[in-house]
Amino acid sequence: GIQVEQSPPDLILQEGANSTLRCNFSDSVNNLQWFHQNPWGQLINLFYIPSGTKQNGRLSATTVATERYSLLYISSSQTTDSGVYFCAVEGGGTSYGKLTFGQGTILTVHP
Amino acid sequence: ETGVTQTPRHLVMGMTNKKSLKCEQHLGHNAMYWYKQSAKKPLELMFVYSLEERVENNSVPSRFSPECPNSSHLFLHLHTLQPEDSALYLCASSQVTTGLEETQYFGPGTRLLVL
């Protein structure tokens, strides 16, 4: 099956800093999502981005499908950004939302 | 209530108990999913229901039994579980339509502890 690797595994920032999270995947995809999991376990959608670039406030994401990677940018980080960030993909051969998740990046933002 | 809801939020059960987890989506979606999240491991897809038909069963032990009576409700029936089944169980839903955005929306999860 498709493999998903996220880096870095852990990231510690001071409030106000910028960061880039990376997601590499091993095959073509027709679905790629970024999620934020808060300390209570809730997974929140950030972006649906199988290709191209999107922005939402301080967050933006870019997926280069031909090179099989996606980047999540967080600017002017806040303590509320802390949590685990997951990249999840669905390989090109399926059509019912079979997402494969990466291991996640644990982000800690200090005040 | 909006979005995806799950009950109970926390569950402690013995290995001989039978319990059920419930998920309900209020988004009009046509696909629902069960995921398992264990400590230090990525989310693992367990079951997928699309148009109320099970389309994916990821080698999940038979002590986990899903049920999807309609497009809005999904259950996970549990019996004779093992301590290693302790995890966060997450339900999700999406609208699976060719060519359209298929964002998955997750419920808050059920934290299960098997003693």
PDB file of C-alpha atoms in Angstrom:
ATOM      1  CA  GLY A   1       0.000   0.000   0.000  1.00  0.00           C
ATOM      2  CA  ILE A   2       0.914   3.648  -0.154  1.00  0.00           C
ATOM      3  CA  GLN A   3       3.514   4.900   2.348  1.00  0.00           C
ATOM      4  CA  VAL A   4       3.348   8.289   4.080  1.00  0.00           C
ATOM      5  CA  GLU A   5       6.297   9.867   5.879  1.00  0.00           C
ATOM      6  CA  GLN A   6       6.123  13.087   7.851  1.00  0.00           C
ATOM      7  CA  SER A   7       8.956  15.229   9.078  1.00  0.00           C
ATOM      8  CA  PRO A   8      10.068  16.395  11.498  1.00  0.00           C
ATOM      9  CA  PRO A   9       8.584  14.029  14.093  1.00  0.00           C
ATOM     10  CA  ASP A  10       8.815  16.710  16.788  1.00  0.00           C
ATOM     11  CA  LEU A  11       9.040  20.480  16.590  1.00  0.00           C
ATOM     12  CA  ILE A  12       9.384  23.002  19.394  1.00  0.00           C
ATOM     13  CA  LEU A  13       8.839  26.693  18.670  1.00  0.00           C
ATOM     14  CA  GLN A  14       8.618  30.001  20.452  1.00  0.00           C
ATOM     15  CA  GLU A  15       5.394  31.895  19.928  1.00  0.00           C
ATOM     16  CA  GLY A  16       5.622  34.026  16.798  1.00  0.00           C
ATOM     17  CA  ALA A  17       7.973  31.721  14.915  1.00  0.00           C
ATOM     18  CA  ASN A  18       7.256  30.240  11.491  1.00  0.00           C
ATOM     19  CA  SER A  19       7.505  26.551  10.612  1.00  0.00           C
ATOM     20  CA  THR A  20       7.229  24.116   7.729  1.00  0.00           C
ATOM     21  CA  LEU A  21       5.978  20.559   8.054  1.00  0.00           C
ATOM     22  CA  ARG A  22       6.602  18.056   5.291  1.00  0.00           C
ATOM     23  CA  CYS A  23       4.700  15.002   4.031  1.00  0.00           C
ATOM     24  CA  ASN A  24       6.216  12.596   1.511  1.00  0.00           C
ATOM     25  CA  PHE A  25       4.138   9.872  -0.122  1.00  0.00           C
ATOM     26  CA  SER A  26       5.142   6.902  -2.203  1.00  0.00           C
ATOM     27  CA  ASP A  27       2.563   6.866  -5.008  1.00  0.00           C
ATOM     28  CA  SER A  28       0.105   9.036  -6.906  1.00  0.00           C
ATOM     29  CA  VAL A  29      -2.797  10.296  -4.818  1.00  0.00           C
ATOM     30  CA  ASN A  30      -6.299  11.538  -5.487  1.00  0.00           C
ATOM     31  CA  ASN A  31      -6.880  12.812  -1.965  1.00  0.00           C
ATOM     32  CA  LEU A  32      -4.521  14.490   0.486  1.00  0.00           C
ATOM     33  CA  GLN A  33      -5.613  16.112   3.713  1.00  0.00           C
ATOM     34  CA  TRP A  34      -3.841  17.867   6.549  1.00  0.00           C
ATOM     35  CA  PHE A  35      -5.328  17.546  10.045  1.00  0.00           C
ATOM     36  CA  HIS A  36      -4.592  19.039  13.444  1.00  0.00           C
ATOM     37  CA  GLN A  37      -5.276  16.830  16.455  1.00  0.00           C
ATOM     38  CA  ASN A  38      -5.814  18.818  19.620  1.00  0.00           C
ATOM     39  CA  PRO A  39      -4.840  17.579  23.101  1.00  0.00           C
ATOM     40  CA  TRP A  40      -8.332  16.128  23.573  1.00  0.00           C
ATOM     41  CA  GLY A  41      -7.992  13.914  20.510  1.00  0.00           C
ATOM     42  CA  GLN A  42     -10.257  15.836  18.140  1.00  0.00           C
ATOM     43  CA  LEU A  43      -9.045  15.813  14.538  1.00  0.00           C
ATOM     44  CA  ILE A  44      -9.711  19.069  12.757  1.00  0.00           C
ATOM     45  CA  ASN A  45      -9.520  19.412   8.989  1.00  0.00           C
ATOM     46  CA  LEU A  46      -7.028  22.006   7.867  1.00  0.00           C
ATOM     47  CA  PHE A  47      -6.807  21.467   4.134  1.00  0.00           C
ATOM     48  CA  TYR A  48      -8.013  19.174   1.382  1.00  0.00           C
ATOM     49  CA  ILE A  49      -5.145  19.576  -1.054  1.00  0.00           C
ATOM     50  CA  PRO A  50      -4.296  16.770  -3.519  1.00  0.00           C
ATOM     51  CA  SER A  51      -2.504  19.386  -5.621  1.00  0.00           C
ATOM     52  CA  GLY A  52      -1.817  23.101  -5.720  1.00  0.00           C
ATOM     53  CA  THR A  53      -1.684  25.714  -2.979  1.00  0.00           C
ATOM     54  CA  LYS A  54      -4.265  26.890  -0.460  1.00  0.00           C
ATOM     55  CA  GLN A  55      -4.199  29.446   2.337  1.00  0.00           C
ATOM     56  CA  ASN A  56      -6.353  29.859   5.402  1.00  0.00           C
ATOM     57  CA  GLY A  57      -5.259  32.657   7.722  1.00  0.00           C
ATOM     58  CA  ARG A  58      -1.845  31.888   9.181  1.00  0.00           C
ATOM     59  CA  LEU A  59      -1.815  28.437   7.616  1.00  0.00           C
ATOM     60  CA  SER A  60      -1.058  27.502   4.048  1.00  0.00           C
ATOM     61  CA  ALA A  61      -0.331  24.267   2.234  1.00  0.00           C
ATOM     62  CA  THR A  62       1.255  23.262  -1.038  1.00  0.00           C
ATOM     63  CA  THR A  63       1.162  19.854  -2.691  1.00  0.00           C
ATOM     64  CA  VAL A  64       3.464  19.013  -5.584  1.00  0.00           C
ATOM     65  CA  ALA A  65       1.805  15.828  -6.770  1.00  0.00           C
ATOM     66  CA  THR A  66       4.388  15.075  -9.477  1.00  0.00           C
ATOM     67  CA  GLU A  67       7.148  15.080  -6.843  1.00  0.00           C
ATOM     68  CA  ARG A  68       4.995  13.321  -4.233  1.00  0.00           C
ATOM     69  CA  TYR A  69       5.212  15.744  -1.352  1.00  0.00           C
ATOM     70  CA  SER A  70       3.126  18.279   0.499  1.00  0.00           C
ATOM     71  CA  LEU A  71       4.136  21.108   2.808  1.00  0.00           C
ATOM     72  CA  LEU A  72       2.185  22.764   5.588  1.00  0.00           C
ATOM     73  CA  TYR A  73       3.306  26.264   6.575  1.00  0.00           C
ATOM     74  CA  ILE A  74       2.435  27.805   9.911  1.00  0.00           C
ATOM     75  CA  SER A  75       3.272  31.475  10.291  1.00  0.00           C
ATOM     76  CA  SER A  76       3.360  33.545  13.489  1.00  0.00           C
ATOM     77  CA  SER A  77       2.712  30.426  15.574  1.00  0.00           C
ATOM     78  CA  GLN A  78       0.534  30.621  18.690  1.00  0.00           C
ATOM     79  CA  THR A  79       0.331  28.342  21.716  1.00  0.00           C
ATOM     80  CA  THR A  80      -3.049  27.126  20.461  1.00  0.00           C
ATOM     81  CA  ASP A  81      -1.268  25.674  17.400  1.00  0.00           C
ATOM     82  CA  SER A  82       0.259  23.015  19.668  1.00  0.00           C
ATOM     83  CA  GLY A  83      -0.825  19.454  18.977  1.00  0.00           C
ATOM     84  CA  VAL A  84      -0.171  16.776  16.394  1.00  0.00           C
ATOM     85  CA  TYR A  85      -0.328  17.497  12.678  1.00  0.00           C
ATOM     86  CA  PHE A  86      -1.212  14.605  10.393  1.00  0.00           C
ATOM     87  CA  CYS A  87      -0.976  14.216   6.675  1.00  0.00           C
ATOM     88  CA  ALA A  88      -3.296  11.586   5.157  1.00  0.00           C
ATOM     89  CA  VAL A  89      -3.516  10.396   1.583  1.00  0.00           C
ATOM     90  CA  GLU A  90      -5.660   8.191  -0.580  1.00  0.00           C
ATOM     91  CA  GLY A  91      -3.924   6.341  -3.366  1.00  0.00           C
ATOM     92  CA  GLY A  92      -5.042   6.815  -6.962  1.00  0.00           C
ATOM     93  CA  GLY A  93      -6.526   3.326  -7.204  1.00  0.00           C
ATOM     94  CA  THR A  94      -9.367   3.739  -4.702  1.00  0.00           C
ATOM     95  CA  SER A  95     -12.436   5.932  -4.727  1.00  0.00           C
ATOM     96  CA  TYR A  96     -14.086   5.654  -1.330  1.00  0.00           C
ATOM     97  CA  GLY A  97     -11.894   7.681   0.976  1.00  0.00           C
ATOM     98  CA  LYS A  98      -9.432   5.058   2.162  1.00  0.00           C
ATOM     99  CA  LEU A  99      -6.986   7.407   3.881  1.00  0.00           C
ATOM    100  CA  THR A 100      -3.517   6.324   4.964  1.00  0.00           C
ATOM    101  CA  PHE A 101      -2.098   8.499   7.729  1.00  0.00           C
ATOM    102  CA  GLY A 102       1.472   9.489   8.425  1.00  0.00           C
ATOM    103  CA  GLN A 103       3.009   9.244  11.879  1.00  0.00           C
ATOM    104  CA  GLY A 104       2.390  12.892  12.564  1.00  0.00           C
ATOM    105  CA  THR A 105       4.472  15.880  13.658  1.00  0.00           C
ATOM    106  CA  ILE A 106       4.151  16.832  17.316  1.00  0.00           C
ATOM    107  CA  LEU A 107       4.257  20.625  17.538  1.00  0.00           C
ATOM    108  CA  THR A 108       4.813  22.426  20.829  1.00  0.00           C
ATOM    109  CA  VAL A 109       4.611  26.215  20.858  1.00  0.00           C
ATOM    110  CA  HIS A 110       5.940  27.920  23.991  1.00  0.00           C
ATOM    111  CA  PRO A 111       4.766  31.388  25.078  1.00  0.00           C
TER     112      PRO A 111
ATOM    113  CA  GLU B   1     -26.315  18.831  16.760  1.00  0.00           C
ATOM    114  CA  THR B   2     -23.898  19.315  13.889  1.00  0.00           C
ATOM    115  CA  GLY B   3     -20.956  17.433  12.454  1.00  0.00           C
ATOM    116  CA  VAL B   4     -19.985  13.969  13.637  1.00  0.00           C
ATOM    117  CA  THR B   5     -20.845  12.825  17.139  1.00  0.00           C
ATOM    118  CA  GLN B   6     -19.654   9.766  19.031  1.00  0.00           C
ATOM    119  CA  THR B   7     -20.866   8.096  22.210  1.00  0.00           C
ATOM    120  CA  PRO B   8     -19.687   7.239  24.714  1.00  0.00           C
ATOM    121  CA  ARG B   9     -16.659   9.520  24.956  1.00  0.00           C
ATOM    122  CA  HIS B  10     -14.963   7.244  27.477  1.00  0.00           C
ATOM    123  CA  LEU B  11     -15.430   3.528  28.097  1.00  0.00           C
ATOM    124  CA  VAL B  12     -13.832   1.087  30.509  1.00  0.00           C
ATOM    125  CA  MET B  13     -14.653  -2.563  29.992  1.00  0.00           C
ATOM    126  CA  GLY B  14     -13.504  -5.961  31.089  1.00  0.00           C
ATOM    127  CA  MET B  15     -12.347  -8.584  28.646  1.00  0.00           C
ATOM    128  CA  THR B  16     -15.596 -10.528  28.945  1.00  0.00           C
ATOM    129  CA  ASN B  17     -17.919  -7.554  28.416  1.00  0.00           C
ATOM    130  CA  LYS B  18     -19.891  -6.663  25.311  1.00  0.00           C
ATOM    131  CA  LYS B  19     -20.289  -3.012  24.461  1.00  0.00           C
ATOM    132  CA  SER B  20     -21.060  -0.870  21.423  1.00  0.00           C
ATOM    133  CA  LEU B  21     -19.672   2.421  20.175  1.00  0.00           C
ATOM    134  CA  LYS B  22     -22.031   4.718  18.315  1.00  0.00           C
ATOM    135  CA  CYS B  23     -21.326   7.303  15.655  1.00  0.00           C
ATOM    136  CA  GLU B  24     -23.785   9.683  14.037  1.00  0.00           C
ATOM    137  CA  GLN B  25     -23.121  12.145  11.238  1.00  0.00           C
ATOM    138  CA  HIS B  26     -25.333  15.150  10.538  1.00  0.00           C
ATOM    139  CA  LEU B  27     -23.609  16.198   7.312  1.00  0.00           C
ATOM    140  CA  GLY B  28     -25.610  14.243   4.732  1.00  0.00           C
ATOM    141  CA  HIS B  29     -22.562  12.192   3.767  1.00  0.00           C
ATOM    142  CA  ASN B  30     -22.646   8.804   2.055  1.00  0.00           C
ATOM    143  CA  ALA B  31     -19.540   7.179   3.538  1.00  0.00           C
ATOM    144  CA  MET B  32     -18.513   6.448   7.127  1.00  0.00           C
ATOM    145  CA  TYR B  33     -15.296   5.118   8.644  1.00  0.00           C
ATOM    146  CA  TRP B  34     -13.899   3.610  11.829  1.00  0.00           C
ATOM    147  CA  TYR B  35     -10.268   4.330  12.746  1.00  0.00           C
ATOM    148  CA  LYS B  36      -8.152   3.116  15.649  1.00  0.00           C
ATOM    149  CA  GLN B  37      -5.457   5.313  17.178  1.00  0.00           C
ATOM    150  CA  SER B  38      -3.094   3.563  19.577  1.00  0.00           C
ATOM    151  CA  ALA B  39      -0.337   5.301  21.502  1.00  0.00           C
ATOM    152  CA  LYS B  40       2.747   6.004  19.392  1.00  0.00           C
ATOM    153  CA  LYS B  41       1.102   4.695  16.194  1.00  0.00           C
ATOM    154  CA  PRO B  42      -0.572   6.440  13.264  1.00  0.00           C
ATOM    155  CA  LEU B  43      -4.299   6.212  12.765  1.00  0.00           C
ATOM    156  CA  GLU B  44      -5.281   2.864  11.319  1.00  0.00           C
ATOM    157  CA  LEU B  45      -8.323   2.495   9.114  1.00  0.00           C
ATOM    158  CA  MET B  46     -10.512  -0.358  10.362  1.00  0.00           C
ATOM    159  CA  PHE B  47     -13.713  -0.286   8.323  1.00  0.00           C
ATOM    160  CA  VAL B  48     -15.241   1.734   5.505  1.00  0.00           C
ATOM    161  CA  TYR B  49     -18.923   1.878   4.633  1.00  0.00           C
ATOM    162  CA  SER B  50     -19.915   3.523   1.384  1.00  0.00           C
ATOM    163  CA  LEU B  51     -23.643   3.797   0.620  1.00  0.00           C
ATOM    164  CA  GLU B  52     -24.219   1.546   3.652  1.00  0.00           C
ATOM    165  CA  GLU B  53     -22.136  -1.267   2.172  1.00  0.00           C
ATOM    166  CA  ARG B  54     -18.910  -2.366   3.797  1.00  0.00           C
ATOM    167  CA  VAL B  55     -16.187  -1.779   1.217  1.00  0.00           C
ATOM    168  CA  GLU B  56     -13.110  -2.159   3.379  1.00  0.00           C
ATOM    169  CA  ASN B  57     -12.171  -4.427   6.261  1.00  0.00           C
ATOM    170  CA  ASN B  58      -8.528  -3.962   7.098  1.00  0.00           C
ATOM    171  CA  SER B  59      -7.758  -7.363   8.636  1.00  0.00           C
ATOM    172  CA  VAL B  60      -9.540  -6.394  11.810  1.00  0.00           C
ATOM    173  CA  PRO B  61     -10.090  -9.185  14.387  1.00  0.00           C
ATOM    174  CA  SER B  62     -13.613 -10.570  14.546  1.00  0.00           C
ATOM    175  CA  ARG B  63     -14.032  -9.308  18.110  1.00  0.00           C
ATOM    176  CA  PHE B  64     -14.763  -5.972  16.386  1.00  0.00           C
ATOM    177  CA  SER B  65     -18.040  -6.047  14.468  1.00  0.00           C
ATOM    178  CA  PRO B  66     -19.260  -2.971  12.564  1.00  0.00           C
ATOM    179  CA  GLU B  67     -22.840  -2.170  11.685  1.00  0.00           C
ATOM    180  CA  CYS B  68     -24.177   0.567   9.414  1.00  0.00           C
ATOM    181  CA  PRO B  69     -27.996   0.551   9.528  1.00  0.00           C
ATOM    182  CA  ASN B  70     -28.288   3.734   7.454  1.00  0.00           C
ATOM    183  CA  SER B  71     -26.077   6.453   6.001  1.00  0.00           C
ATOM    184  CA  SER B  72     -26.178   8.542   9.183  1.00  0.00           C
ATOM    185  CA  HIS B  73     -25.339   5.910  11.787  1.00  0.00           C
ATOM    186  CA  LEU B  74     -22.387   3.616  12.360  1.00  0.00           C
ATOM    187  CA  PHE B  75     -21.799   1.232  15.229  1.00  0.00           C
ATOM    188  CA  LEU B  76     -18.799  -0.747  16.400  1.00  0.00           C
ATOM    189  CA  HIS B  77     -19.781  -3.751  18.481  1.00  0.00           C
ATOM    190  CA  LEU B  78     -17.102  -4.981  20.855  1.00  0.00           C
ATOM    191  CA  HIS B  79     -16.844  -8.375  22.535  1.00  0.00           C
ATOM    192  CA  THR B  80     -14.132 -10.305  24.357  1.00  0.00           C
ATOM    193  CA  LEU B  81     -11.584  -7.558  23.773  1.00  0.00           C
ATOM    194  CA  GLN B  82      -7.934  -7.710  24.817  1.00  0.00           C
ATOM    195  CA  PRO B  83      -5.946  -5.095  26.768  1.00  0.00           C
ATOM    196  CA  GLU B  84      -4.036  -4.220  23.573  1.00  0.00           C
ATOM    197  CA  ASP B  85      -7.344  -3.042  22.081  1.00  0.00           C
ATOM    198  CA  SER B  86      -7.236  -0.051  24.424  1.00  0.00           C
ATOM    199  CA  ALA B  87      -7.068   2.984  22.136  1.00  0.00           C
ATOM    200  CA  LEU B  88      -8.889   6.031  20.827  1.00  0.00           C
ATOM    201  CA  TYR B  89     -11.564   4.950  18.337  1.00  0.00           C
ATOM    202  CA  LEU B  90     -12.446   7.623  15.820  1.00  0.00           C
ATOM    203  CA  CYS B  91     -15.379   7.776  13.462  1.00  0.00           C
ATOM    204  CA  ALA B  92     -15.368   9.868  10.308  1.00  0.00           C
ATOM    205  CA  SER B  93     -17.666  10.615   7.412  1.00  0.00           C
ATOM    206  CA  SER B  94     -17.311  12.041   3.917  1.00  0.00           C
ATOM    207  CA  GLN B  95     -19.206  12.555   0.712  1.00  0.00           C
ATOM    208  CA  VAL B  96     -17.660  10.225  -1.842  1.00  0.00           C
ATOM    209  CA  THR B  97     -18.484  11.595  -5.268  1.00  0.00           C
ATOM    210  CA  THR B  98     -16.195  11.294  -8.265  1.00  0.00           C
ATOM    211  CA  GLY B  99     -14.498  14.550  -9.097  1.00  0.00           C
ATOM    212  CA  LEU B 100     -15.540  16.403  -5.966  1.00  0.00           C
ATOM    213  CA  GLU B 101     -13.691  17.280  -2.799  1.00  0.00           C
ATOM    214  CA  GLU B 102     -13.885  14.355  -0.371  1.00  0.00           C
ATOM    215  CA  THR B 103     -12.850  15.860   2.921  1.00  0.00           C
ATOM    216  CA  GLN B 104     -13.254  13.489   5.849  1.00  0.00           C
ATOM    217  CA  TYR B 105     -14.767  14.930   9.012  1.00  0.00           C
ATOM    218  CA  PHE B 106     -13.974  13.267  12.309  1.00  0.00           C
ATOM    219  CA  GLY B 107     -15.910  12.814  15.511  1.00  0.00           C
ATOM    220  CA  PRO B 108     -14.350  13.480  18.934  1.00  0.00           C
ATOM    221  CA  GLY B 109     -13.537   9.801  19.508  1.00  0.00           C
ATOM    222  CA  THR B 110     -14.183   7.223  22.195  1.00  0.00           C
ATOM    223  CA  ARG B 111     -11.308   6.497  24.582  1.00  0.00           C
ATOM    224  CA  LEU B 112     -11.501   2.799  25.342  1.00  0.00           C
ATOM    225  CA  LEU B 113      -9.691   1.072  28.166  1.00  0.00           C
ATOM    226  CA  VAL B 114      -9.837  -2.715  28.357  1.00  0.00           C
ATOM    227  CA  LEU B 115      -8.926  -4.181  31.729  1.00  0.00           C
TER     228      LEU B 115
END
